[in-house]
Coordinates of C-alpha atoms in Angstrom, one line a residue:
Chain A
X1 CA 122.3 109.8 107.6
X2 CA 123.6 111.4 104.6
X3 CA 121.3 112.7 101.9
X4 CA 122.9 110.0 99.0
X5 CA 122.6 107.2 101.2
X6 CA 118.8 107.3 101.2
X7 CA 117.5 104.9 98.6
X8 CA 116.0 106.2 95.4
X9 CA 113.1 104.2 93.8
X10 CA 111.1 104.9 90.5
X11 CA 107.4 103.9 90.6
X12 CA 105.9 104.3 86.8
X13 CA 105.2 105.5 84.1
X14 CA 104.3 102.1 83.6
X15 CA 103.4 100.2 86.7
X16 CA 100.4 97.2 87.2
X17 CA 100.3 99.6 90.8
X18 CA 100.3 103.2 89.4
X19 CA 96.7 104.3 87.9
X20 CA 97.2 105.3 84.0
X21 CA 100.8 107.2 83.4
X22 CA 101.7 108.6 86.1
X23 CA 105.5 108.3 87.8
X24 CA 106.8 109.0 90.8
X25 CA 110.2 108.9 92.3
X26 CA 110.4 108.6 96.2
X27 CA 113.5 108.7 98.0
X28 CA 113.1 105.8 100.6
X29 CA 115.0 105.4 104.1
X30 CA 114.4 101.8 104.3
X31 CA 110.1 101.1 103.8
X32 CA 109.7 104.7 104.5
X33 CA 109.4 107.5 102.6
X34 CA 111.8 110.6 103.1
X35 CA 110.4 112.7 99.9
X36 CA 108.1 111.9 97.0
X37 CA 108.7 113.3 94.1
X38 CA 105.5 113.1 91.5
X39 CA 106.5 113.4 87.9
X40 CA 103.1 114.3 84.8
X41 CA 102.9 114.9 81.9
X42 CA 102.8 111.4 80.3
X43 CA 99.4 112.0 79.0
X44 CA 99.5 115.1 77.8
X45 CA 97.7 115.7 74.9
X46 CA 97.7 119.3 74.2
X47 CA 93.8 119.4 75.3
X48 CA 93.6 122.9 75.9
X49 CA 95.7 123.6 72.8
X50 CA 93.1 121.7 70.7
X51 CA 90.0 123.5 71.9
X52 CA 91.5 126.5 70.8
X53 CA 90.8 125.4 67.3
X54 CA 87.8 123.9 67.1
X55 CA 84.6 125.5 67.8
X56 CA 82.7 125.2 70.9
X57 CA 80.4 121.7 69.6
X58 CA 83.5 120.2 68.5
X59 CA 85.1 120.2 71.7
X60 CA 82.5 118.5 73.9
X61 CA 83.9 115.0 72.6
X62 CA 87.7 116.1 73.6
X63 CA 86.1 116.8 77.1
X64 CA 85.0 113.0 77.5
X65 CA 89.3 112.0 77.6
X66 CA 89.5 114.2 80.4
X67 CA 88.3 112.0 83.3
X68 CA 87.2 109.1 81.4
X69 CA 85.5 107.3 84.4
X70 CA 83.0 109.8 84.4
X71 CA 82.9 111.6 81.3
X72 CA 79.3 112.9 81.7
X73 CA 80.5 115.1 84.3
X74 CA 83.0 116.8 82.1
X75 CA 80.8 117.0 79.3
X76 CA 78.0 118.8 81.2
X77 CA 80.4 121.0 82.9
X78 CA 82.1 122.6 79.4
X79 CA 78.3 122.5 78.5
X80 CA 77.7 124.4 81.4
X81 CA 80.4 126.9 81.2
X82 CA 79.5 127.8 77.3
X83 CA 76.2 128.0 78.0
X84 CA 77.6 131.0 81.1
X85 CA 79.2 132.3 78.2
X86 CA 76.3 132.5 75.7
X87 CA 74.0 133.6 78.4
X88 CA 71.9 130.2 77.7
X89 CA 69.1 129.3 79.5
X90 CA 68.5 125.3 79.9
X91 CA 65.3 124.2 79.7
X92 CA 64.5 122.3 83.2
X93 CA 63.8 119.3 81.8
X94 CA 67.2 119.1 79.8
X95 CA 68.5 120.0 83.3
X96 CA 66.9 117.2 85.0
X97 CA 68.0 114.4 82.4
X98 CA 71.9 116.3 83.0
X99 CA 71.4 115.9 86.8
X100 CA 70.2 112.0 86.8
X101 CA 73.2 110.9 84.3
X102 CA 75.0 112.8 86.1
X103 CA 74.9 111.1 89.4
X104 CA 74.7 107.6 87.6
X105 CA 78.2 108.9 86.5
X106 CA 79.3 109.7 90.0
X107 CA 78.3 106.2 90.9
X108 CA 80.4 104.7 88.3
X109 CA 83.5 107.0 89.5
X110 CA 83.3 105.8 93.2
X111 CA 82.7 102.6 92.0
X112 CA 86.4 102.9 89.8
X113 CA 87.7 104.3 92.6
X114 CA 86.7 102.1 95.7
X115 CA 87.2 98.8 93.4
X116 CA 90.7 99.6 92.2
X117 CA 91.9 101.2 96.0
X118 CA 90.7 97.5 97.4
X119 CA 92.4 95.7 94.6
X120 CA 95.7 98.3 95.4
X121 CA 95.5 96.4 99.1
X122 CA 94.7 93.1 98.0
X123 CA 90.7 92.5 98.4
X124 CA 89.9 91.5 94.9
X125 CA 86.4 90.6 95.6
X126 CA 85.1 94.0 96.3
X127 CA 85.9 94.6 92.8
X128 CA 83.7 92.4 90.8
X129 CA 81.0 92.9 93.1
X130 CA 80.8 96.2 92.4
X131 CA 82.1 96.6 89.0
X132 CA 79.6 93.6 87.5
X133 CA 77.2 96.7 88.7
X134 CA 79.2 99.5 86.9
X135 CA 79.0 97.7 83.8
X136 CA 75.1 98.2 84.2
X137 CA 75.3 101.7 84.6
X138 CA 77.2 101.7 81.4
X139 CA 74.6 99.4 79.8
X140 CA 72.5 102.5 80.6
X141 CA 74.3 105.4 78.8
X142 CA 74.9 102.7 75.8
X143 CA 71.2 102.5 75.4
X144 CA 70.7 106.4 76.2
X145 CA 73.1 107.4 73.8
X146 CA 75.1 104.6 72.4
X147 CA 78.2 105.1 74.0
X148 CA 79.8 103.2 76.8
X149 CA 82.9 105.2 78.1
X150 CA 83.0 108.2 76.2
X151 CA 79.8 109.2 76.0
X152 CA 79.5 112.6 74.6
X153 CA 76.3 113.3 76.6
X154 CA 74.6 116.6 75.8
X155 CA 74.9 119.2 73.5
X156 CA 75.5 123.2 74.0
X157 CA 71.9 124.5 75.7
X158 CA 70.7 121.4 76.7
X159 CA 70.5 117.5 76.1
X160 CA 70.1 115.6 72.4
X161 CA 67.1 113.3 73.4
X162 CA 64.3 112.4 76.1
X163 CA 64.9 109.4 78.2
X164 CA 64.1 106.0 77.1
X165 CA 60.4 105.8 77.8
X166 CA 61.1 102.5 80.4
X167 CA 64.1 104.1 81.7
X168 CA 62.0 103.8 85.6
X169 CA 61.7 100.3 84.9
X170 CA 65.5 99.8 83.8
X171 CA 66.6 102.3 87.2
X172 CA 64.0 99.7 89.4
X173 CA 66.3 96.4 87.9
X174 CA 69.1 98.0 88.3
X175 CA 68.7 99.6 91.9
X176 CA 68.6 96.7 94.6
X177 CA 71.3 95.1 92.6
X178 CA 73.5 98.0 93.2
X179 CA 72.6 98.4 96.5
X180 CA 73.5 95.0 97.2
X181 CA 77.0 95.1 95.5
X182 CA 77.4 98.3 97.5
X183 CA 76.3 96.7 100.7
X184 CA 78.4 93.4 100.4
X185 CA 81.7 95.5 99.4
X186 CA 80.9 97.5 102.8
X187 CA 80.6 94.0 104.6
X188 CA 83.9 92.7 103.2
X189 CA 85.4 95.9 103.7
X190 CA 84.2 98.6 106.6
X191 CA 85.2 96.0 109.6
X192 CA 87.9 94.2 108.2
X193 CA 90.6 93.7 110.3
X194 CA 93.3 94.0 107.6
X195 CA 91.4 96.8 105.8
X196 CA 91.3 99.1 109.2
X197 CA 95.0 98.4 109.7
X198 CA 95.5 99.4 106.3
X199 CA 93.4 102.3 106.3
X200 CA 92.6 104.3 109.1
X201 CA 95.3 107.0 109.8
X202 CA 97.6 106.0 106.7
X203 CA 98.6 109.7 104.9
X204 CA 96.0 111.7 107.3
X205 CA 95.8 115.5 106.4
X206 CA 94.6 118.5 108.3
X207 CA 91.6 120.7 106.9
X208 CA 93.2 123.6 106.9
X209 CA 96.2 122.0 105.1
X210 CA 94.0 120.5 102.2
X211 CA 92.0 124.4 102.1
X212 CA 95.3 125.8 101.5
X213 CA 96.3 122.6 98.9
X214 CA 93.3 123.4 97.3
X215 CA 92.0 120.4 97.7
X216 CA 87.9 119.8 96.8
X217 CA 85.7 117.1 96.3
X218 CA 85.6 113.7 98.6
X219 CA 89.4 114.4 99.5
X220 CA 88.5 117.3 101.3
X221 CA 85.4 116.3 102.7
X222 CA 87.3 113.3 104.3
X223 CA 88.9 116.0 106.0
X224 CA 86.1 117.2 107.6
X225 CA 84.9 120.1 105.8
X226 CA 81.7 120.1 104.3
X227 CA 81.7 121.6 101.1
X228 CA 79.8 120.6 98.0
X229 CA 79.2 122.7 95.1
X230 CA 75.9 120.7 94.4
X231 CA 74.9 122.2 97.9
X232 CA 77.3 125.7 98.2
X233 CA 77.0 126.5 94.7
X234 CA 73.7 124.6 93.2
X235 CA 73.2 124.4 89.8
X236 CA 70.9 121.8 87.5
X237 CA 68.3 121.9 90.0
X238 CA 70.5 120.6 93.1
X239 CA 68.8 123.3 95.4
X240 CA 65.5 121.4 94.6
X241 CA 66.6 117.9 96.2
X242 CA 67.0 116.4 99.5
X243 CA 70.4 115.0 100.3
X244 CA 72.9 114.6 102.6
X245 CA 77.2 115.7 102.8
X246 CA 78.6 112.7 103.9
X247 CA 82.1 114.3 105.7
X248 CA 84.9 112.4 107.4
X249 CA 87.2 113.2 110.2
X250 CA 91.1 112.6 109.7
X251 CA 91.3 112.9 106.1
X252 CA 92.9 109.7 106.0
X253 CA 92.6 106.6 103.3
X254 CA 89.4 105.1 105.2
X255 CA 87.7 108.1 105.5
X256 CA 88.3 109.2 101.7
X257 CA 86.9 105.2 100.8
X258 CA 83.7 106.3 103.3
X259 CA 83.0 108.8 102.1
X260 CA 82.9 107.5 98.4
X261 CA 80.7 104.8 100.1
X262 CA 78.1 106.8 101.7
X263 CA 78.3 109.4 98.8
X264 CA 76.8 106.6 96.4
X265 CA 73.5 105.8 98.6
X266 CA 73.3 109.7 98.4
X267 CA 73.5 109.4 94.8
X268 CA 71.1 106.7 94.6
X269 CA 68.5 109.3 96.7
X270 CA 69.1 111.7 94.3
X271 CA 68.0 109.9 91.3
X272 CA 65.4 108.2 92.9
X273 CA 64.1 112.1 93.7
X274 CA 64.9 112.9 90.2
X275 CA 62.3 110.3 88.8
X276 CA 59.9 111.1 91.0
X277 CA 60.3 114.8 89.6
X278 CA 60.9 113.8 85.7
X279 CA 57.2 111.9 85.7
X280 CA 55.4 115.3 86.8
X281 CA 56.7 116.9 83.8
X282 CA 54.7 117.3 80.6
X283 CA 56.0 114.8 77.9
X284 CA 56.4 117.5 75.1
X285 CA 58.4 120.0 77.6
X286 CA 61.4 121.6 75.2
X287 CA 64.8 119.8 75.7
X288 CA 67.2 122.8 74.2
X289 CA 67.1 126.3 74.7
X290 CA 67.2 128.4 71.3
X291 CA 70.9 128.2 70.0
X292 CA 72.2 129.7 66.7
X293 CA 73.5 127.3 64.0
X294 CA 77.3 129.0 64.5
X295 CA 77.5 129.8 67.9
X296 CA 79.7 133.0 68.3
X297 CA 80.5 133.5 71.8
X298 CA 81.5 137.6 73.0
X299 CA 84.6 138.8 73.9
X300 CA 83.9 138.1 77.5
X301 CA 85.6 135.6 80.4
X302 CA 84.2 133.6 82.6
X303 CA 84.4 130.6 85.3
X304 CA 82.2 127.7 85.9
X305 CA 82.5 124.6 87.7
X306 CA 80.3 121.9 89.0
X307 CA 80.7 119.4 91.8
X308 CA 82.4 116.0 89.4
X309 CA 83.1 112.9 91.2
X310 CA 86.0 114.2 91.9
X311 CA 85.7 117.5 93.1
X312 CA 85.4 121.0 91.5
X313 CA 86.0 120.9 87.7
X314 CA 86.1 123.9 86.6
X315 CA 86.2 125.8 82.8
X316 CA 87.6 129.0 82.2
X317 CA 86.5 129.9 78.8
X318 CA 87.3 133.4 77.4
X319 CA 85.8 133.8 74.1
X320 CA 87.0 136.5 71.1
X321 CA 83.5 136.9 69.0
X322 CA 84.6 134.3 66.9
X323 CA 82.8 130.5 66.8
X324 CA 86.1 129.1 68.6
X325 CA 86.9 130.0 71.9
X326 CA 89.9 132.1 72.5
X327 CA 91.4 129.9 75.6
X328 CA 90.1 127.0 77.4
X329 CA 92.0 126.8 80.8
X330 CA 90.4 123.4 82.6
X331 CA 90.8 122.9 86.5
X332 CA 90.9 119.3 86.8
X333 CA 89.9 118.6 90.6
X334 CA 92.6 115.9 91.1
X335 CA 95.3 118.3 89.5
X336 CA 95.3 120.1 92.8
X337 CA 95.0 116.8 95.0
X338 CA 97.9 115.2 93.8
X339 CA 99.8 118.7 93.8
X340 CA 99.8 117.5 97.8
X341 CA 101.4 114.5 97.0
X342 CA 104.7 114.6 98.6
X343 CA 103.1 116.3 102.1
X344 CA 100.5 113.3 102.2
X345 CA 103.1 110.3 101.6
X346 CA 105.8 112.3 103.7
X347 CA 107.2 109.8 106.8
X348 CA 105.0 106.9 105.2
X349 CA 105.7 103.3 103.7
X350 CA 106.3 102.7 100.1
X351 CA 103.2 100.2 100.3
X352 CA 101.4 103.4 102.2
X353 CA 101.9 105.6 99.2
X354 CA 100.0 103.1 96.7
X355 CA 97.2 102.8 99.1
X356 CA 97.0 107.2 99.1
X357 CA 97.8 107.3 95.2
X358 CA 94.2 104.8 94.7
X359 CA 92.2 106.8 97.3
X360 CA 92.5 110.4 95.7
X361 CA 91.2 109.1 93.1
X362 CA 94.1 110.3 90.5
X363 CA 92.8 110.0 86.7
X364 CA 96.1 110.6 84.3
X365 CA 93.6 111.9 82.0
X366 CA 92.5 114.9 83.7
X367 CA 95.7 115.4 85.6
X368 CA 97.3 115.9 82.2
X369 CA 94.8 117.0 79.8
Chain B
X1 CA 77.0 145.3 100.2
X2 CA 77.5 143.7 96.8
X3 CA 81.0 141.9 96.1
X4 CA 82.2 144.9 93.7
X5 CA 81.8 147.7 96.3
X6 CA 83.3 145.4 98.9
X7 CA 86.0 144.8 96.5
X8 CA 86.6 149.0 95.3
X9 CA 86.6 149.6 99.4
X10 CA 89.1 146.9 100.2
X11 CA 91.5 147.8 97.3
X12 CA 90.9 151.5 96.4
X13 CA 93.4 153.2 94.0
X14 CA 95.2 149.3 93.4
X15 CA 92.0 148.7 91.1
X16 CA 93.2 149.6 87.5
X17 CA 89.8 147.9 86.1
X18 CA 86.6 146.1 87.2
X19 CA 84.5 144.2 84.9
X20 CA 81.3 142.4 85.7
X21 CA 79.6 139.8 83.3
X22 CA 77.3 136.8 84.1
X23 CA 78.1 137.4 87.0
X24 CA 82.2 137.0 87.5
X25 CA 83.5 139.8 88.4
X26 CA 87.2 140.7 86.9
X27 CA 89.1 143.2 89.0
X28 CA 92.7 144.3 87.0
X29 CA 95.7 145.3 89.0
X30 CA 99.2 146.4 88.4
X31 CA 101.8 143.6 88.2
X32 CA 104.0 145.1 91.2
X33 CA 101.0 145.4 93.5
X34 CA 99.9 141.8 93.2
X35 CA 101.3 140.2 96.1
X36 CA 100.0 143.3 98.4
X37 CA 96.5 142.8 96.8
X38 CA 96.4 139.5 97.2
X39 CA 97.2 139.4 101.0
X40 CA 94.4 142.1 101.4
X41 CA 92.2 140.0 99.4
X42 CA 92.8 137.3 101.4
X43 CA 92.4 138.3 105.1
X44 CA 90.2 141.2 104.6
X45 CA 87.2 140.0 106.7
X46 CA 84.3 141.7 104.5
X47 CA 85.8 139.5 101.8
X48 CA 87.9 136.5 102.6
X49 CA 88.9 134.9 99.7
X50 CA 90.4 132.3 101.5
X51 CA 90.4 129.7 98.8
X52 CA 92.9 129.9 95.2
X53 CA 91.1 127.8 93.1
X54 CA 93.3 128.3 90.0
X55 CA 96.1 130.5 88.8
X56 CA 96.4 130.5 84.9
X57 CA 97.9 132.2 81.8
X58 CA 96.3 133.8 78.8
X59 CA 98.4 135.2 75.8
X60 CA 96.7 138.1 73.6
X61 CA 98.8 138.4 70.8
X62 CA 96.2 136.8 68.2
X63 CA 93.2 139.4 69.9
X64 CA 95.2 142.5 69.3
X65 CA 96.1 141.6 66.3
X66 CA 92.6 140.9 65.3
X67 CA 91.6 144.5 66.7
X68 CA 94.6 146.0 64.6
X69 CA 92.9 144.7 61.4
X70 CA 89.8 145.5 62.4
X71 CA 90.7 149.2 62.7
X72 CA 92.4 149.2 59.8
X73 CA 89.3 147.5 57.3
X74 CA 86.9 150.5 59.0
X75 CA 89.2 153.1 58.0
X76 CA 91.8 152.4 55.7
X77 CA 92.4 155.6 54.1
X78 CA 93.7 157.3 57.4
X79 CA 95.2 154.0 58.8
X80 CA 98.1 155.2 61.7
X81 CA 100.2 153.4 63.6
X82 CA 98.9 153.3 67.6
X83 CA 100.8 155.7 69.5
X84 CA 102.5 154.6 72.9
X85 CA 103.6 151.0 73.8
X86 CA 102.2 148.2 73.0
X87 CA 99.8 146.6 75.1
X88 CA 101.4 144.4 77.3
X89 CA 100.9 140.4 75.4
X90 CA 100.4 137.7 78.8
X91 CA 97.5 137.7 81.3
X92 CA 98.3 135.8 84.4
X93 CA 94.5 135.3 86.2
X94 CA 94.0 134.0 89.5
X95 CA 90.8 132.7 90.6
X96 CA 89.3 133.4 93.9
X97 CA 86.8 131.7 96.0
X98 CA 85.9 132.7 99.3
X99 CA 84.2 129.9 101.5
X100 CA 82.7 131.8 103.6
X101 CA 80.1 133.2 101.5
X102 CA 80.8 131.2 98.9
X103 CA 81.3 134.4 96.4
X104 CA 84.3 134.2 93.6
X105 CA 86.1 136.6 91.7
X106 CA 88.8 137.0 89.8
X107 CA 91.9 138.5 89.3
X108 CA 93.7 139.3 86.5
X109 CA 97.4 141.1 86.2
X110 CA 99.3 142.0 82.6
X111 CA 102.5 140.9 82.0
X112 CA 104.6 142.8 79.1
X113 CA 106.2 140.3 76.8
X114 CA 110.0 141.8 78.0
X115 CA 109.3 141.5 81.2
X116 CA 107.7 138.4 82.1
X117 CA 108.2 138.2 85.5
X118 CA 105.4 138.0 88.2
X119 CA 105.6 137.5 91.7
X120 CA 104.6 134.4 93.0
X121 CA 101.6 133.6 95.5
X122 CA 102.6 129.9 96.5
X123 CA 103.1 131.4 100.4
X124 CA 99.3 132.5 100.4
X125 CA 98.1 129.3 99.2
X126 CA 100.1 126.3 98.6
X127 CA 97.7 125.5 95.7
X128 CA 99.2 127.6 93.3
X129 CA 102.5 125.7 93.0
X130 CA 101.5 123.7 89.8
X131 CA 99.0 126.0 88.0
X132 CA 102.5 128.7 88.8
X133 CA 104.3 125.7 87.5
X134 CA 101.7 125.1 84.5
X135 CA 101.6 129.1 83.4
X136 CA 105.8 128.9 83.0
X137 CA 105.9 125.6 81.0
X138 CA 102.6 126.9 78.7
X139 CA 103.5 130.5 78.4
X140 CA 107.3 131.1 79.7
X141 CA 105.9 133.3 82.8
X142 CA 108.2 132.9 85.4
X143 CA 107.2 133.6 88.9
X144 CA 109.4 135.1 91.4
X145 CA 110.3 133.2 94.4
X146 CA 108.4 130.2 93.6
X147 CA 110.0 127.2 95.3
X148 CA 110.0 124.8 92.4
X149 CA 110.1 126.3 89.2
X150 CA 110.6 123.8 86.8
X151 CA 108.7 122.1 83.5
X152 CA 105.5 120.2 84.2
X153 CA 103.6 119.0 81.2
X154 CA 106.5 119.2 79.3
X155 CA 109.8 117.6 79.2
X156 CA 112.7 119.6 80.8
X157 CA 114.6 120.4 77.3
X158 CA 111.4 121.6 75.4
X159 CA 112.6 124.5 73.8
X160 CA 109.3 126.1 73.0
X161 CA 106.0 127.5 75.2
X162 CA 103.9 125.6 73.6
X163 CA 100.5 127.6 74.6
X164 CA 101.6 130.9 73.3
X165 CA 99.4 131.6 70.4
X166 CA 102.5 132.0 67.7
X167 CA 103.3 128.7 68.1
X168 CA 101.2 126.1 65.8
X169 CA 98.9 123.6 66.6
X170 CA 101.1 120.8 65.1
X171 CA 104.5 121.6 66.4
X172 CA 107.6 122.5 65.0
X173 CA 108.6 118.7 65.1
X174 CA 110.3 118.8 68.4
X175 CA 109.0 114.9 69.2
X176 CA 111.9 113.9 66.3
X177 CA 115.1 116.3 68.3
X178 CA 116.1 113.9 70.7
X179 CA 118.8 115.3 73.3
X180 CA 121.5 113.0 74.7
X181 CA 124.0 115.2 76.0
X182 CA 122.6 117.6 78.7

């Protein structure tokens, strides 16, 4: 068939199906998919631009609009890579507090993520089951630091405050509740017929394809390859913790939804840990390493990521002796993911493509910056 | 062996610079030998950085004009003009990750603001095609032989770079110049 007789079709900007701003024109033979064409940039906001004029506190809050799902992550990750910068050292108890809102965040993230994927194939339930619970986790950073969404967490060489003295007690409620939400949305889900169909095999990739896509994260460990920077490259006390890297096998839909799933009881384990480890420590341990008042960083360069919800996010910050950092280049994880795009949907259906769009988890926010 | 001497024995004279600090190691090469290093770099078996996790741009114009009037405040009196060209104004750095031993680096190549013109890595790894992408609608780098080189962030009939450092943080009010005909 001739190339103009294939059947353009223009998903987005604006679409109940697409996840934030994001477009994408796929030239369709019928229900599948010859080419996929992914257009960004509807949410750009000029992030990287901004940072460059505004010193290094002012830009944690600009950090929380980048994935906004989980803007802990991001927060501690700039955090992170300043403090590389400053050659800071992080008192471990600031560290510990990072690590436990941390993975309360990357619950929250699979929980966006699994919800929205099973609303994206038609199970609605899944969703309020488990997002009834997400709204607790956010009840949790409210009362930690009075921010639902965009939480600010942190600041430059360690955290702001201690946790809330009955902040066990409030993780104790909150735990078997979760667990059940997580267990009941693996019931409807795992087994089901019409979820398998759905699912398993739909836009499978190859692990040396998604190495080479750069991808990271639970897209590439759905591929088979186990690789976590909380394990590879450990940082806030990761090396200290027992856990587990849940890894899939085809790299397809279903494995990227299991591995979210499995990758929240590991979450849970970690926290639990984490409590255990944040009651042995004295009450009047220091929660901020010794900063200056205006914070001039050298005229140095350096890398740092962490492990986000999403996969690697990195900050490349080189600084110029002044108090504002010279250039801020952010590696979103989901920025390289969705790079892949048109390989993954390739020989698919149209309805296959919004089932892969939900399961990489694409945040318009981070993709854009 | 540590990463740097594994690095100086795997690239030898195509080294211009290597700089360490908190541990990231910067290696500088020429702009023409960047494709060769990079293959070497990648399949070298002492190193194996198998893994591109980002390829990024940097201008320096606002730093070297910093250092000018720096130089010229200490000693004003016998203030002179540097002799020789100008240092070249764009940085295009890759950064490198090998899996294997889970050591990164980075690599970092100058591009002179007349000749802007690097050649491209997206046949190493496919992951460079938007950051490639990313550095030409930011900075106005173009890379050679890249399959796809258009606009990302950006619409297509932008007419600025909008993360070069001489242009300002508000914009020159493209947003209101709205182009109908192509």
């Amino acid at each position: 068939m001739a190339r103009d007789d294939y059947v353009k079709i223009n998903i987005g900007p604006s679409h109940p199906a697409m996840h934030g701003t994001l477009r994408v024109i796929a030239e369709t033979d019928g229900e599948t998919i010859i080419n996929a064409d992914p257009e960004i940039g509807y949410l750009h906001r000029g992030v990287e631009k901004l940072g460059e004029h505004l010193t290094y506190h002012q830009f944690i809050p600009i950090t929380d609009r980048l994935n906004y799902c989980s803007a802990i992550a991001n927060n501690v990750s700039y955090e992170m890579a300043v403090e590389k910068l400053m050659g800071l050292e992080v008192p471990e108890k600031a560290q510990l507090i990072r690590l436990i809102m941390m993975e309360l965040a990357r619950i929250a993230d699979h929980i966006v993520c699994i919800g929205i994927l099973g609303v994206d194939l038609g199970a609605f339930t899944p969703f309020f089951y488990l997002f009834i619970q997400r709204e607790e986790i956010y009840e949790i950073f409210e009362w930690y630091n009075g921010a639902r969404l965009t939480n600010t967490f942190g600041r430059i060489g360690g955290v702001e405050a201690d946790l809330p003295e009955d902040f066990e007690a409030r993780w104790n409620e909150l735990k078997p509740n979760l667990l059940k939400a997580i267990d009941e949305t693996d019931k409807l889900l795992t087994h089901n017929r019409i979820w398998m169909d759905r699912t398993i095999g739909t836009t499978a990739f190859s692990p040396e394809d998604a190495l080479n896509w750069g991808f990271t994260g639970p897209c590439l460990r759905a591929c088979g390859v186990k690789r976590d920077l909380r394990k590879d490259e450990p940082y806030c006390l990761y090396d200290r913790f027992e856990f587990d890297i849940p890894v899939g096998k085809n790299g397809d839909v279903f494995d990227r939804y299991w591995v979210r799933m499995l990758e929240m009881y590991e979450s849970i384990k970690i926290i639990d840990q984490a409590i255990e480890m944040y009651k042995e420590m004295p009450e009047d341990a220091p929660l901020m390493a010794k900063v200056p008042k205006v914070m001039k960083a050298p005229e140095q360069e350096i890398y740092s990521a962490i492990e986000s919800p999403n996969g690697e996010l990195g900050f490349y910050i080189k600084g110029d002796g002044s108090d504002k950092p010279y250039r801020i280049k952010i590696r979103p994880p989901c920025y390289m993911v969705y790079q892949a795009f048109p390989e993954l949907v390739k020989g698919e259906m149209i309805a296959d493509l919004i089932a892969c769009l939900s399961s990489l988890n694409i945040i318009a926010g981070e993709l854009d910056r | 062996m540590q990463l740097k001497e594994r690095i100086m024995r795997c690239l030898g004279s195509d080294v211009l610079a290597i700089t360490e600090y908190q541990g990231d190691i910067v290696v500088e090469v020429g702009k023409n030998r960047i494709r060769t290093v990079m293959e070497k770099l990648k399949n070298d078996p002492d190193l194996s950085m198998d893994f591109l996790s980002d390829v990024l741009g940097v201008d320096n114009k606002a730093l070297y004009e910093k250092a000018k009037k720096k130089a010229k405040k200490k000693d004003e009196a016998e203030a002179e003009e540097p002799k020789g060209p100008p240092p070249p104004r764009f940085e295009v750095v890759y950064l490198l990750l090998s899996l294997k031993s889970n050591e990164r680096m980075m690599v970092k190549v100058r591009v002179p603001e007349d000749d802007l013109e690097v050649p491209t890595v997206t046949d190493l790894w496919k992951a460079a095609t938007w950051p490639e992408r990313e550095a030409y609608d930011m900075f106005g780098i173009r890379f050679k032989g890249h399959p796809d080189l258009r606009r990302l962030l950006m619409w297509d009939e932008f007419p600025a770079y909008p993360l070069r450092k001489d242009y300002p943080l508000e914009g020159q009010g493209e947003e209101r110049i709205l182009i109908y005909d192509a």
